[in-house]
XYZ file of C-alpha atoms in Angstrom:
786
model
C 122.064 69.599 69.278
C 119.568 67.953 66.385
C 118.378 65.777 69.247
C 117.820 68.433 71.607
C 115.871 70.537 68.703
C 113.986 67.667 68.034
C 112.883 67.286 71.398
C 112.015 71.107 71.798
C 109.753 70.135 68.871
C 108.032 67.197 70.518
C 107.276 69.223 73.489
C 106.474 71.918 71.853
C 103.255 72.622 73.321
C 104.753 72.784 76.653
C 107.537 75.177 75.679
C 105.045 77.709 74.568
C 103.116 77.215 77.766
C 106.058 77.673 79.627
C 106.999 81.232 77.847
C 103.358 82.223 78.288
C 103.967 81.640 81.820
C 107.049 83.179 82.385
C 105.296 86.431 80.891
C 102.293 86.129 82.623
C 103.753 85.852 85.763
C 106.311 88.748 85.535
C 103.316 90.957 84.632
C 101.595 89.924 87.429
C 104.990 90.969 89.560
C 105.500 94.041 88.195
C 101.867 95.300 88.494
C 101.454 94.080 92.227
C 102.988 96.458 94.517
C 105.493 94.825 96.920
C 103.428 93.579 100.203
C 99.852 93.466 98.780
C 100.285 89.517 97.434
C 99.039 87.142 99.840
C 100.988 87.018 103.085
C 104.119 88.872 101.609
C 104.037 91.291 104.520
C 104.934 88.787 106.718
C 106.780 86.167 104.345
C 109.830 89.366 103.636
C 110.643 90.227 106.710
C 111.308 86.246 107.662
C 113.370 86.718 104.753
C 115.084 90.331 105.857
C 115.539 88.694 109.055
C 117.970 86.108 108.059
C 119.713 87.733 105.326
C 120.586 90.595 107.887
C 122.107 87.636 109.683
C 119.974 87.422 112.966
C 119.417 83.844 112.329
C 116.249 81.507 112.670
C 113.249 83.564 114.829
C 112.148 81.887 117.910
C 108.022 82.430 118.061
C 106.306 84.217 121.258
C 102.773 85.168 121.040
C 103.550 88.027 123.675
C 106.399 89.485 120.886
C 105.095 91.529 118.135
C 107.435 90.932 115.794
C 106.942 92.189 111.727
C 106.683 87.959 110.508
C 103.816 87.022 112.366
C 102.797 83.729 112.260
C 105.154 83.339 108.852
C 108.131 83.116 111.637
C 107.411 79.524 112.518
C 107.481 77.934 108.957
C 109.913 75.549 107.930
C 112.898 78.010 106.670
C 114.673 76.431 103.602
C 112.223 79.019 100.897
C 113.629 82.058 103.823
C 116.949 80.868 103.425
C 117.327 80.479 99.480
C 115.896 84.164 99.011
C 117.914 85.199 101.959
C 120.888 84.046 100.052
C 119.728 85.675 96.835
C 119.366 89.098 98.302
C 121.534 89.486 101.318
C 123.590 91.851 99.127
C 121.077 94.627 99.258
C 120.640 97.210 101.821
C 117.379 96.648 102.890
C 117.080 98.982 106.070
C 114.142 100.696 104.411
C 112.198 98.215 105.324
C 110.487 99.938 108.037
C 109.327 102.680 105.580
C 107.956 100.046 103.393
C 105.371 98.754 105.893
C 103.598 101.657 106.169
C 100.633 100.010 106.848
C 96.797 101.164 106.249
C 94.876 100.667 109.467
C 91.523 100.768 107.454
C 92.627 98.171 105.205
C 89.273 95.872 104.117
C 91.148 92.516 104.167
C 89.392 89.858 103.325
C 86.023 91.836 102.342
C 86.121 91.811 98.716
C 82.697 93.198 98.333
C 83.723 96.646 100.135
C 84.504 99.462 97.938
C 88.260 100.805 98.539
C 90.808 100.626 101.198
C 91.941 97.577 99.165
C 95.564 98.413 100.116
C 97.226 96.935 102.878
C 100.327 99.242 102.640
C 100.405 102.586 101.550
C 102.937 102.513 98.392
C 105.202 105.756 97.569
C 107.595 106.842 94.495
C 110.563 104.780 96.619
C 108.672 101.507 95.117
C 108.827 102.981 91.688
C 111.627 101.249 88.577
C 114.524 101.488 89.066
C 114.225 99.145 92.335
C 116.371 99.907 95.221
C 116.815 98.376 98.623
C 114.021 96.613 99.714
C 111.730 97.140 96.680
C 114.647 95.406 94.872
C 114.873 92.205 97.185
C 111.269 91.714 97.077
C 111.049 91.643 93.230
C 114.119 89.326 93.295
C 112.720 86.910 95.323
C 109.397 87.144 93.406
C 111.697 86.179 90.120
C 113.285 83.378 92.190
C 109.234 82.142 93.189
C 108.410 82.637 89.542
C 111.189 80.330 88.401
C 110.273 77.713 90.933
C 106.337 77.821 89.733
C 107.754 77.437 86.055
C 109.407 73.931 87.361
C 106.086 73.230 89.101
C 104.488 73.746 85.220
C 106.962 71.657 83.619
C 106.843 69.420 86.376
C 103.331 68.664 85.802
C 103.341 68.230 82.078
C 106.376 65.370 82.941
C 103.838 64.036 85.388
C 100.695 63.519 83.877
C 102.790 62.013 80.889
C 103.683 59.318 83.521
C 100.354 58.732 84.100
C 99.261 58.051 80.584
C 101.675 58.772 77.532
C 99.539 61.079 76.225
C 101.252 64.622 75.068
C 97.730 66.548 74.117
C 96.641 65.719 77.906
C 100.054 66.350 79.726
C 99.966 69.915 77.618
C 96.500 70.472 79.155
C 97.383 69.450 82.594
C 100.294 71.811 81.974
C 98.090 74.660 80.993
C 95.921 74.312 84.266
C 98.564 75.199 86.069
C 100.274 78.224 84.297
C 96.951 79.802 83.753
C 95.563 79.575 86.903
C 95.081 83.266 87.576
C 95.607 82.648 91.480
C 98.724 80.369 90.901
C 100.458 83.026 88.837
C 99.443 85.470 91.537
C 101.158 83.784 94.381
C 103.911 82.606 91.846
C 104.864 86.432 91.437
C 105.214 87.026 95.170
C 106.951 85.977 98.279
C 105.443 82.972 99.383
C 106.923 79.436 100.422
C 103.862 77.746 98.751
C 106.009 78.281 95.576
C 109.131 76.216 96.595
C 106.523 73.788 98.382
C 104.815 73.368 95.247
C 107.597 72.454 93.307
C 108.742 69.706 95.727
C 105.540 68.239 95.731
C 105.153 67.908 92.294
C 108.627 66.485 92.035
C 107.904 63.880 94.492
C 104.740 63.002 92.935
C 106.544 62.158 89.836
C 109.254 60.227 91.487
C 106.656 58.304 93.173
C 104.877 57.826 90.082
C 108.326 56.645 88.625
C 108.931 54.195 90.908
C 105.762 52.338 89.942
C 106.310 52.825 85.926
C 110.201 52.681 85.431
C 111.250 50.743 88.351
C 112.400 51.122 92.031
C 115.885 51.720 91.762
C 118.423 52.802 94.448
C 118.761 55.829 92.428
C 115.076 57.108 92.628
C 114.899 56.108 96.781
C 117.774 58.675 97.311
C 116.156 61.354 95.204
C 112.405 61.118 96.617
C 114.255 61.242 99.787
C 116.048 64.311 99.336
C 113.060 65.946 97.848
C 110.791 64.648 100.762
C 113.161 66.066 103.227
C 113.460 69.242 101.403
C 109.538 69.489 101.231
C 109.336 69.048 104.996
C 111.858 71.823 105.574
C 109.715 74.211 103.478
C 105.945 73.367 104.621
C 104.529 71.730 107.355
C 101.888 70.268 105.329
C 104.283 68.272 102.795
C 104.819 65.766 105.940
C 102.036 64.355 104.031
C 103.892 63.317 101.229
C 105.080 60.767 103.642
C 102.060 59.240 103.827
C 101.818 58.816 100.140
C 105.239 57.451 99.584
C 104.285 54.604 102.435
C 101.630 53.887 101.034
C 103.876 53.856 97.157
C 106.534 51.407 99.078
C 103.548 49.013 100.111
C 102.088 49.006 96.801
C 105.757 47.869 95.070
C 106.138 45.655 98.201
C 102.374 43.709 96.717
C 103.452 44.017 93.134
C 107.038 43.474 92.781
C 108.043 39.993 93.624
C 110.452 39.239 90.858
C 114.230 39.058 91.671
C 116.714 41.964 91.359
C 117.735 42.642 87.700
C 120.227 44.899 86.207
C 118.448 47.591 83.841
C 121.545 48.091 81.003
C 119.301 49.936 78.968
C 118.935 52.532 82.108
C 122.797 52.194 83.550
C 120.962 51.507 87.310
C 120.123 48.392 88.978
C 116.519 47.720 89.490
C 115.215 46.685 92.761
C 112.468 43.820 92.477
C 112.674 41.818 95.598
C 110.983 42.823 99.041
C 114.071 43.200 100.804
C 115.242 45.292 98.407
C 112.063 47.368 98.438
C 112.587 47.865 102.027
C 115.943 48.852 102.011
C 115.146 51.749 99.587
C 112.163 52.792 101.447
C 114.477 52.792 105.036
C 117.199 54.622 102.327
C 114.838 57.101 101.416
C 113.422 57.429 105.447
C 116.935 58.185 106.305
C 117.801 60.542 103.865
C 114.211 62.790 104.820
C 115.431 62.661 108.546
C 118.650 63.384 107.844
C 117.788 66.753 106.017
C 114.547 67.963 107.969
C 114.831 66.132 111.543
C 116.800 68.585 113.373
C 114.206 71.209 112.323
C 111.182 69.417 114.092
C 113.422 68.732 116.824
C 113.944 72.620 117.513
C 110.068 72.874 117.433
C 110.086 70.102 120.007
C 112.557 71.780 122.413
C 111.257 75.308 122.099
C 107.412 74.697 121.799
C 106.751 71.192 123.006
C 105.073 70.659 119.512
C 107.012 69.164 116.787
C 104.710 71.330 114.278
C 104.792 74.387 116.141
C 100.982 74.470 115.271
C 99.939 75.514 118.538
C 101.895 79.112 118.865
C 101.052 79.191 115.070
C 97.274 79.290 116.243
C 98.109 81.904 119.328
C 100.030 84.257 117.001
C 97.785 84.141 113.689
C 94.642 84.290 115.999
C 92.087 80.769 116.652
C 88.609 80.753 115.707
C 86.570 83.193 117.719
C 83.524 80.502 117.397
C 83.770 76.879 117.860
C 83.862 75.470 113.950
C 81.164 72.934 113.000
C 81.032 70.980 109.743
C 78.394 73.472 108.712
C 80.124 76.178 109.430
C 83.086 74.783 107.048
C 80.601 74.280 104.228
C 79.411 77.961 104.266
C 82.925 78.914 103.912
C 83.306 76.873 100.533
C 82.152 80.014 99.001
C 85.231 81.603 99.754
C 87.327 78.708 99.340
C 86.269 78.159 95.361
C 86.781 81.661 94.473
C 90.384 82.021 96.430
C 91.495 78.751 94.337
C 90.837 80.098 91.039
C 91.436 84.058 91.927
C 91.194 86.186 95.037
C 93.710 88.741 94.649
C 95.239 91.184 96.927
C 95.056 90.839 100.288
C 92.143 88.473 99.551
C 89.382 91.355 98.536
C 90.292 91.374 95.045
C 87.677 88.773 92.876
C 86.130 88.628 89.302
C 82.940 89.302 88.723
C 80.642 86.173 90.225
C 79.774 84.556 86.817
C 83.618 84.269 86.181
C 83.663 81.805 89.013
C 80.145 80.116 87.911
C 81.663 79.369 84.306
C 84.638 77.480 86.360
C 82.008 75.864 88.632
C 80.654 74.194 85.387
C 83.671 72.907 84.255
C 84.762 71.562 87.833
C 81.740 69.702 88.011
C 81.864 68.191 84.194
C 85.112 66.777 85.258
C 84.192 65.420 88.316
C 81.296 63.547 86.734
C 83.780 62.210 84.113
C 85.424 60.913 86.763
C 83.069 58.793 87.976
C 82.075 57.697 85.009
C 84.980 56.675 83.954
C 85.753 55.184 87.119
C 82.738 53.171 86.753
C 83.405 52.145 83.192
C 87.181 51.593 84.465
C 88.507 53.751 81.713
C 90.865 55.804 84.061
C 94.540 55.100 84.186
C 95.196 52.990 86.770
C 97.865 55.529 88.713
C 95.035 58.177 88.780
C 95.016 56.773 92.372
C 98.343 58.705 93.138
C 97.305 62.160 92.401
C 93.625 61.732 93.745
C 95.293 60.533 97.187
C 97.694 63.063 97.689
C 94.479 65.858 96.686
C 92.876 63.366 99.432
C 95.509 64.026 102.336
C 96.177 67.874 101.552
C 92.383 68.489 101.630
C 92.543 66.714 105.171
C 95.473 68.685 106.496
C 93.953 72.141 105.299
C 90.614 71.271 106.959
C 92.630 70.190 109.971
C 94.188 73.617 109.865
C 91.271 75.573 108.854
C 89.478 73.651 111.855
C 91.999 75.769 114.386
C 91.945 79.173 112.490
C 90.484 81.208 109.942
C 92.090 79.936 106.465
C 89.680 78.721 104.125
C 91.497 79.568 101.060
C 91.787 77.529 97.970
C 95.228 78.119 97.195
C 96.544 76.436 100.333
C 95.837 73.209 98.238
C 98.320 73.978 95.473
C 100.803 71.772 96.768
C 98.832 69.632 95.048
C 97.830 71.496 92.090
C 99.320 69.400 89.404
C 97.162 66.506 91.058
C 94.086 68.528 90.705
C 95.135 69.600 87.204
C 95.535 66.040 85.919
C 92.569 64.544 87.568
C 90.265 67.728 85.961
C 92.091 66.549 82.669
C 91.251 62.997 82.714
C 87.707 63.921 83.976
C 86.787 66.341 81.342
C 88.076 64.480 78.386
C 86.282 61.249 79.760
C 83.417 63.600 80.129
C 84.023 64.480 76.264
C 84.754 60.382 75.359
C 81.241 59.553 77.333
C 79.149 62.479 75.336
C 80.904 61.339 71.874
C 79.867 57.622 72.610
C 76.623 58.072 73.433
C 76.115 60.312 70.435
C 77.704 57.074 68.296
C 75.479 55.039 70.103
C 72.467 57.011 68.512
C 73.907 57.023 65.352
C 74.527 53.548 64.801
C 70.629 53.035 66.162
C 69.492 55.261 63.279
C 71.939 53.377 60.886
C 70.429 49.857 62.360
C 67.071 51.313 61.483
C 67.769 52.268 57.953
C 69.768 48.584 57.630
C 66.102 47.230 58.615
C 64.030 49.409 56.248
C 66.799 48.379 53.626
C 65.823 44.603 54.098
C 61.925 45.259 54.270
C 61.967 47.246 51.135
C 64.272 45.653 48.651
C 63.286 47.938 45.539
C 64.433 50.985 48.209
C 68.101 50.236 48.296
C 69.635 52.858 46.833
C 67.260 55.606 48.651
C 67.915 53.879 51.768
C 71.479 53.945 51.067
C 71.097 57.625 50.498
C 69.275 58.041 53.504
C 72.358 56.214 55.598
C 74.848 58.366 53.818
C 72.785 61.735 54.874
C 72.836 60.191 58.639
C 75.965 59.495 59.268
C 77.928 62.502 57.585
C 75.900 65.023 59.955
C 76.460 62.811 63.290
C 78.259 65.679 65.568
C 82.150 64.702 65.738
C 83.707 65.522 69.091
C 86.560 64.747 70.275
C 88.122 65.419 73.905
C 89.458 68.806 73.475
C 85.860 69.968 72.625
C 86.132 70.959 76.473
C 89.710 71.313 77.437
C 90.371 73.795 74.975
C 87.496 76.411 75.801
C 88.412 76.074 80.092
C 92.080 76.316 79.226
C 90.783 79.414 77.134
C 88.642 80.713 79.910
C 91.818 80.345 82.269
C 94.250 82.091 79.857
C 91.818 85.092 79.135
C 91.281 85.158 83.142
C 94.794 85.613 83.774
C 96.126 88.087 81.211
C 93.127 90.195 82.097
C 93.154 90.046 85.840
C 96.438 92.342 86.521
C 94.728 95.142 84.555
C 91.160 94.862 85.307
C 91.158 93.634 88.913
C 94.855 94.514 90.486
C 96.127 97.477 88.986
C 93.015 99.563 89.616
C 93.028 98.915 93.043
C 96.059 100.506 94.063
C 95.761 103.597 91.581
C 96.648 107.009 93.100
C 93.376 109.133 93.115
C 92.508 111.802 90.445
C 94.046 115.279 91.670
C 92.689 118.944 90.480
C 94.596 122.226 90.735
C 91.004 123.989 91.078
C 88.218 122.971 93.581
C 85.369 123.749 90.572
C 85.258 119.866 89.959
C 83.403 119.490 92.875
C 79.618 119.693 91.737
C 78.683 121.035 94.883
C 80.565 123.154 97.350
C 80.976 123.320 101.204
C 84.213 124.797 102.144
C 84.510 123.104 105.204
C 88.166 123.005 107.408
C 89.079 121.101 109.558
C 91.628 122.509 112.069
C 92.601 124.925 109.549
C 95.088 121.714 107.989
C 92.372 120.252 105.385
C 89.397 121.696 103.905
C 86.388 119.932 102.306
C 85.834 121.984 99.448
C 82.767 120.065 97.866
C 81.262 116.730 97.001
C 79.371 114.350 94.408
C 76.643 112.605 95.229
C 75.391 111.100 91.643
C 71.953 109.442 93.574
C 69.976 110.831 95.958
C 67.653 108.115 96.544
C 68.911 104.372 97.381
C 66.789 101.378 98.646
C 67.969 98.962 101.516
C 70.483 96.717 100.774
C 71.764 99.012 98.057
C 75.145 101.508 98.286
C 75.310 104.865 98.195
C 78.019 106.375 95.776
C 79.313 109.479 97.171
C 83.011 111.487 96.111
C 84.096 114.041 98.347
C 86.928 116.900 97.180
C 89.531 117.774 99.553
C 92.096 120.093 99.465
C 95.665 120.589 101.894
C 96.087 124.176 103.238
C 99.379 123.367 104.489
C 101.358 120.018 104.939
C 100.320 117.731 107.341
C 102.249 115.563 109.447
C 100.267 113.206 110.213
C 97.586 110.561 108.890
C 94.222 111.704 109.306
C 91.663 109.411 108.566
C 88.074 110.474 107.020
C 85.005 109.669 108.634
C 81.672 108.911 106.523
C 78.077 108.665 108.750
C 74.529 107.655 107.068
C 71.947 109.087 109.350
C 68.469 108.108 108.751
C 65.354 110.247 109.254
C 65.246 109.725 112.984
C 68.595 110.974 112.924
C 70.167 107.384 114.017
C 73.479 106.262 112.543
C 72.815 103.322 110.295
C 75.950 103.224 108.382
C 79.517 104.607 109.206
C 82.829 104.333 107.077
C 86.524 105.117 107.734
C 88.921 105.341 105.754
C 92.271 106.672 104.092
C 91.619 108.922 101.908
C 91.918 108.286 98.079
C 90.692 104.656 98.419
C 93.218 104.220 100.720
C 96.001 104.956 98.488
C 96.888 108.662 99.468
C 97.052 109.434 102.931
C 97.401 112.557 104.099
C 100.969 112.890 105.032
C 101.214 112.869 101.194
C 98.964 115.555 100.127
C 100.195 118.104 98.621
C 99.484 122.045 99.709
C 96.517 123.438 97.135
C 96.092 120.401 95.227
C 92.235 119.170 95.259
C 91.790 115.558 96.110
C 89.063 113.253 94.611
C 88.035 110.524 97.298
C 85.290 108.082 96.571
C 83.168 105.814 98.235
C 80.187 103.397 98.123
C 78.594 103.405 101.395
C 76.517 100.123 101.801
C 72.845 101.243 103.312
C 71.456 98.211 105.778
C 69.011 96.014 104.457
C 66.544 97.294 107.519
C 66.914 100.515 107.467
C 63.838 102.782 107.622
C 62.799 104.682 105.076
C 63.026 108.149 105.162
C 65.307 111.044 104.361
C 68.747 110.830 105.996
C 71.782 113.021 106.188
C 75.925 112.237 105.415
C 78.411 113.931 107.803
C 81.735 113.633 106.292
C 84.887 114.913 108.272
C 88.696 113.965 109.575
C 89.526 112.424 112.724
C 93.083 111.613 114.336
C 92.762 107.589 115.462
C 95.571 108.007 118.206
C 94.231 109.605 120.193
C 90.825 109.464 118.938
C 89.082 112.505 118.362
C 87.670 114.428 115.421
C 88.747 117.657 113.859
C 87.174 120.326 114.360
C 84.574 121.363 111.482
C 84.183 125.086 110.867
C 82.019 126.814 107.937
C 83.871 129.459 105.628
C 82.707 132.325 108.527
C 84.735 130.567 110.614
C 81.773 129.070 112.969
C 81.939 125.376 114.461
C 79.633 123.395 112.429
C 78.497 119.776 112.145
C 80.053 118.855 108.870
C 76.365 117.746 107.034
C 77.376 118.010 103.477
C 74.321 116.388 101.874
C 71.104 114.447 102.393
C 69.575 111.358 100.773
C 66.495 109.164 100.531
C 66.155 105.575 101.570
C 63.277 104.094 99.481
C 60.663 102.090 101.363
C 58.512 99.582 100.027
C 54.830 101.078 98.661
C 52.607 101.522 101.835
C 48.800 101.212 101.782
C 47.456 104.943 101.136
C 46.425 106.535 104.378
C 42.409 106.799 105.167
C 41.722 110.351 104.305
C 39.316 112.170 105.944
C 38.253 115.508 104.110
C 39.284 114.992 100.048
C 40.132 117.834 98.453
C 41.995 118.345 94.848
C 44.158 121.873 95.031
C 47.215 121.388 92.729
C 49.951 124.030 93.463
C 52.590 125.015 90.250
C 51.731 121.828 88.883
C 53.716 120.169 91.068
C 52.341 119.222 94.568
C 48.719 118.446 95.130
C 46.536 118.854 98.490
C 44.671 115.885 98.626
C 43.160 116.066 101.712
C 43.180 117.325 105.389
C 41.837 116.531 109.070
C 41.233 119.048 111.681
C 38.970 119.669 114.878
C 36.227 122.020 113.957
C 36.070 123.609 117.291
C 38.967 124.712 119.277
C 39.263 126.734 122.465
C 41.270 129.538 122.866
C 44.666 129.601 124.481
C 45.066 125.926 122.563
C 47.159 124.683 119.740
C 44.982 123.721 116.631
C 46.734 120.361 115.217
C 46.271 120.502 111.285
C 46.985 117.419 109.249
C 47.955 117.800 105.493
C 48.107 115.358 102.922
C 50.151 116.007 99.974
C 50.666 113.882 96.359
C 53.745 114.625 94.526
C 52.406 115.342 90.711
C 56.051 114.670 89.350
C 59.623 114.351 90.569
C 60.382 117.831 91.986
C 63.894 119.616 91.784
C 63.326 122.171 94.770
C 62.542 122.266 98.506
C 59.389 124.483 99.170
C 57.888 125.376 102.728
C 54.579 125.233 103.483
C 52.468 128.248 105.486
C 49.081 127.259 107.039
C 47.564 130.571 108.479
C 44.655 131.236 110.543
C 42.339 134.185 109.557
C 39.592 135.913 110.927
C 36.722 137.664 108.627
C 38.880 140.392 107.862
C 41.955 138.514 106.806
C 44.261 139.320 109.730
C 46.368 136.611 110.576
C 45.874 135.401 114.236
C 47.693 131.760 114.016
C 50.469 131.060 111.799
C 53.136 128.167 111.271
C 55.675 127.825 108.241
C 57.807 125.066 108.016
C 59.280 122.282 105.377
C 57.153 119.341 104.791
C 57.219 116.974 108.149
C 59.610 119.872 109.943
C 62.426 119.743 106.980
C 62.652 115.880 107.310
C 61.133 114.961 103.961
C 62.036 118.004 101.642
C 59.661 118.319 98.624
C 63.228 117.374 96.499
C 62.827 113.878 97.744
C 59.473 113.519 96.904
C 58.357 110.684 94.425
C 55.891 111.296 91.848
C 52.669 110.063 92.711
C 53.730 109.642 96.480
C 51.552 110.540 99.294
C 52.848 112.515 102.195
C 51.023 113.112 105.568
C 52.544 116.544 106.964
C 51.618 117.916 110.456
C 51.079 121.284 111.586
C 50.330 123.206 114.848
C 48.955 126.977 115.005
C 48.935 128.364 118.814
C 45.738 130.006 119.560
C 46.172 133.310 121.460
C 44.122 133.478 124.611
C 42.358 136.991 123.791
C 41.250 135.632 120.476
C 37.488 136.988 119.898
C 35.436 133.703 119.642
C 34.178 133.043 116.257
C 34.801 131.498 113.002
C 38.388 131.305 111.607
C 39.776 130.440 108.018
C 42.689 128.130 107.427
C 44.915 129.284 104.398
C 47.312 126.863 102.948
C 50.127 128.135 100.761
C 53.430 126.817 99.300
C 56.771 129.275 98.463
C 60.212 128.557 97.806
C 62.338 130.225 101.018
C 65.244 131.502 98.674
C 63.060 134.550 97.090
C 59.255 133.950 98.225
C 57.863 133.141 95.691
C 54.368 131.282 95.937
C 53.147 128.255 93.563
C 49.863 129.405 92.630
C 46.740 127.417 92.371
C 43.806 127.790 90.437
C 42.287 130.013 93.083
C 45.095 132.495 93.547
C 48.581 132.256 95.374
C 46.824 130.391 98.471
C 43.253 127.987 99.443
C 41.108 128.608 101.878
C 40.850 125.413 103.379
C 38.441 125.005 106.172
C 36.370 126.850 108.929
C 37.582 126.342 112.805
C 35.185 127.891 115.290
C 37.218 129.518 118.217
C 35.525 129.254 121.541
């Protein structure tokens, strides 16, 4: 008991890390809804298929299955998960797999529709049926990953007996947010990562503690189980072969008995060869049947071809340049890209982690050049290189540029980063000490030259030495571990949970700032909307909130459409979604409740400046048809709900032929015009007016243009909002100049003579005119009619 307590105290940092890891992983498991973690939506159906006694699936690209390409994975993880959950009734799985057809999978910058699955109260605690099975398997995955963290610590200790650095290596694994996220999911990577880390530990122990028969057998079992868990772990066979070769070259001493270890240590070549063959025999005995089955079924021992056919290959041939362009997603998904690869932190978070990564790489290069690194670091470096090559090969075939796919080598990454950062810090300390030493040498020279100032110089040296920076290898590792821990602790509550939260719901439609009350097939009503801003720049997003109300229970999942039209009435953006950011489809709406439905609509970078409009409504996906929109009077309408302005670049002021200066109501200035001086009867007088907004205008005004005779009688007129309604005054910006055209039809019987053009501005709602210094209109110009 005392020895056990002493062991715990000596590794108390690891104990703390393990407890923190389990607490965080359980949090991720609870916060993340089922089937929203990576490929869990396909991994679990494979488990359920085995748990219900259906045997191993046979992959056929022409047959649609719930497990998709994951049915071609080696079966160990799924078999263990099936054993843990076979007793649970999971016949409700099809109901839990309520897919969101508009899920923005792999598109993290889009707003809303992050959920791959629609979730209901059937998933609430206490868990039952499929939900219970998924959460139990998640706990099993957490167990595997907890062991991975502990094995990382032991692996680092075997590289070099330094508990501090080993603890940091374990912390870098435990507090990697993406590792936590995957650990809290149904995913065979969790068992694969544990077995890969255990294999690395056994391989390094063959080197450090002796190549014993027991270790060769243990290694063979682990490698076999690894090959039966994930195909990429076959790369460990290459690592093992290299280690065996290393042992053959290094160990040429005779066989001895290590009585302290209670086992026989293999030393000479024949025994190392025998141990290697023994290891290979266990691998073959455990895993050969699976790869033989693949060869029989698919003519491919790895089943890669059928995998690619089901998962979908790349639409265009891959190049090295295109792979490098995908590195952005790779680095993000190593640290944290949650949900359906569509929930990420702000970019600065990844930049901070990039800085630590770059410093670690620099430190490794410095340590390699100075031969200051532990000799055995070649082993984790080798495994990381091999797993990266395998990932590149797989990515070459299909879209798989995800950093989490190198998690089988996460222990190797952690150990390399720890030693890289430690070496970088030691180099910095060494450089500063050299600088201090140089200052002390200078002080010593001064003391020799001026013996009479010895005491003063001694004081100077004392002043130099204490103030020299004292940096330790922890100066980089502590902030790095702290950053990861903070990221991992905040992510469940700031990134994951909000993406799946239900929308706000109200009893009264008064919450909508703008009312529209458009009904769709008398089933749903768009009661109003909120448009926080009416101006948007190309490349930016336009926030929009719709407010819906169910008029009756709906048996269908209708989709929302939002269309943006430019000033030329061309569609510039379209957005289809399940309402409530994807999590609250119409089938669950309660009659009478008002649902808040938020959007952020991206404006194309090449959108033309002008005033556009927004349409919103509902449609049925199968068969594809739009629900009929009706206004409160029952008339069929186009569901245009609002207008918005696309800001353009500042343009050169137009050339104005006839400059004037009239100001209407201190809001709108008429600064010029253009018109023909004479015109024939029966023709059309084209008049161009140039307006300038004196300030931002809150209302929409209409312009009237009258052609009057000498008695003031109107013989022609044209009343219209500016640019025929295409550019209402409420969208004008202060100082903006607007060209505006009008057309006056001259009657054929108009008497020849001079006529005056009068211009005014009024509000349509009440007819009130904006006044100028001359009254409520201006006499602009004279036109002769022939």
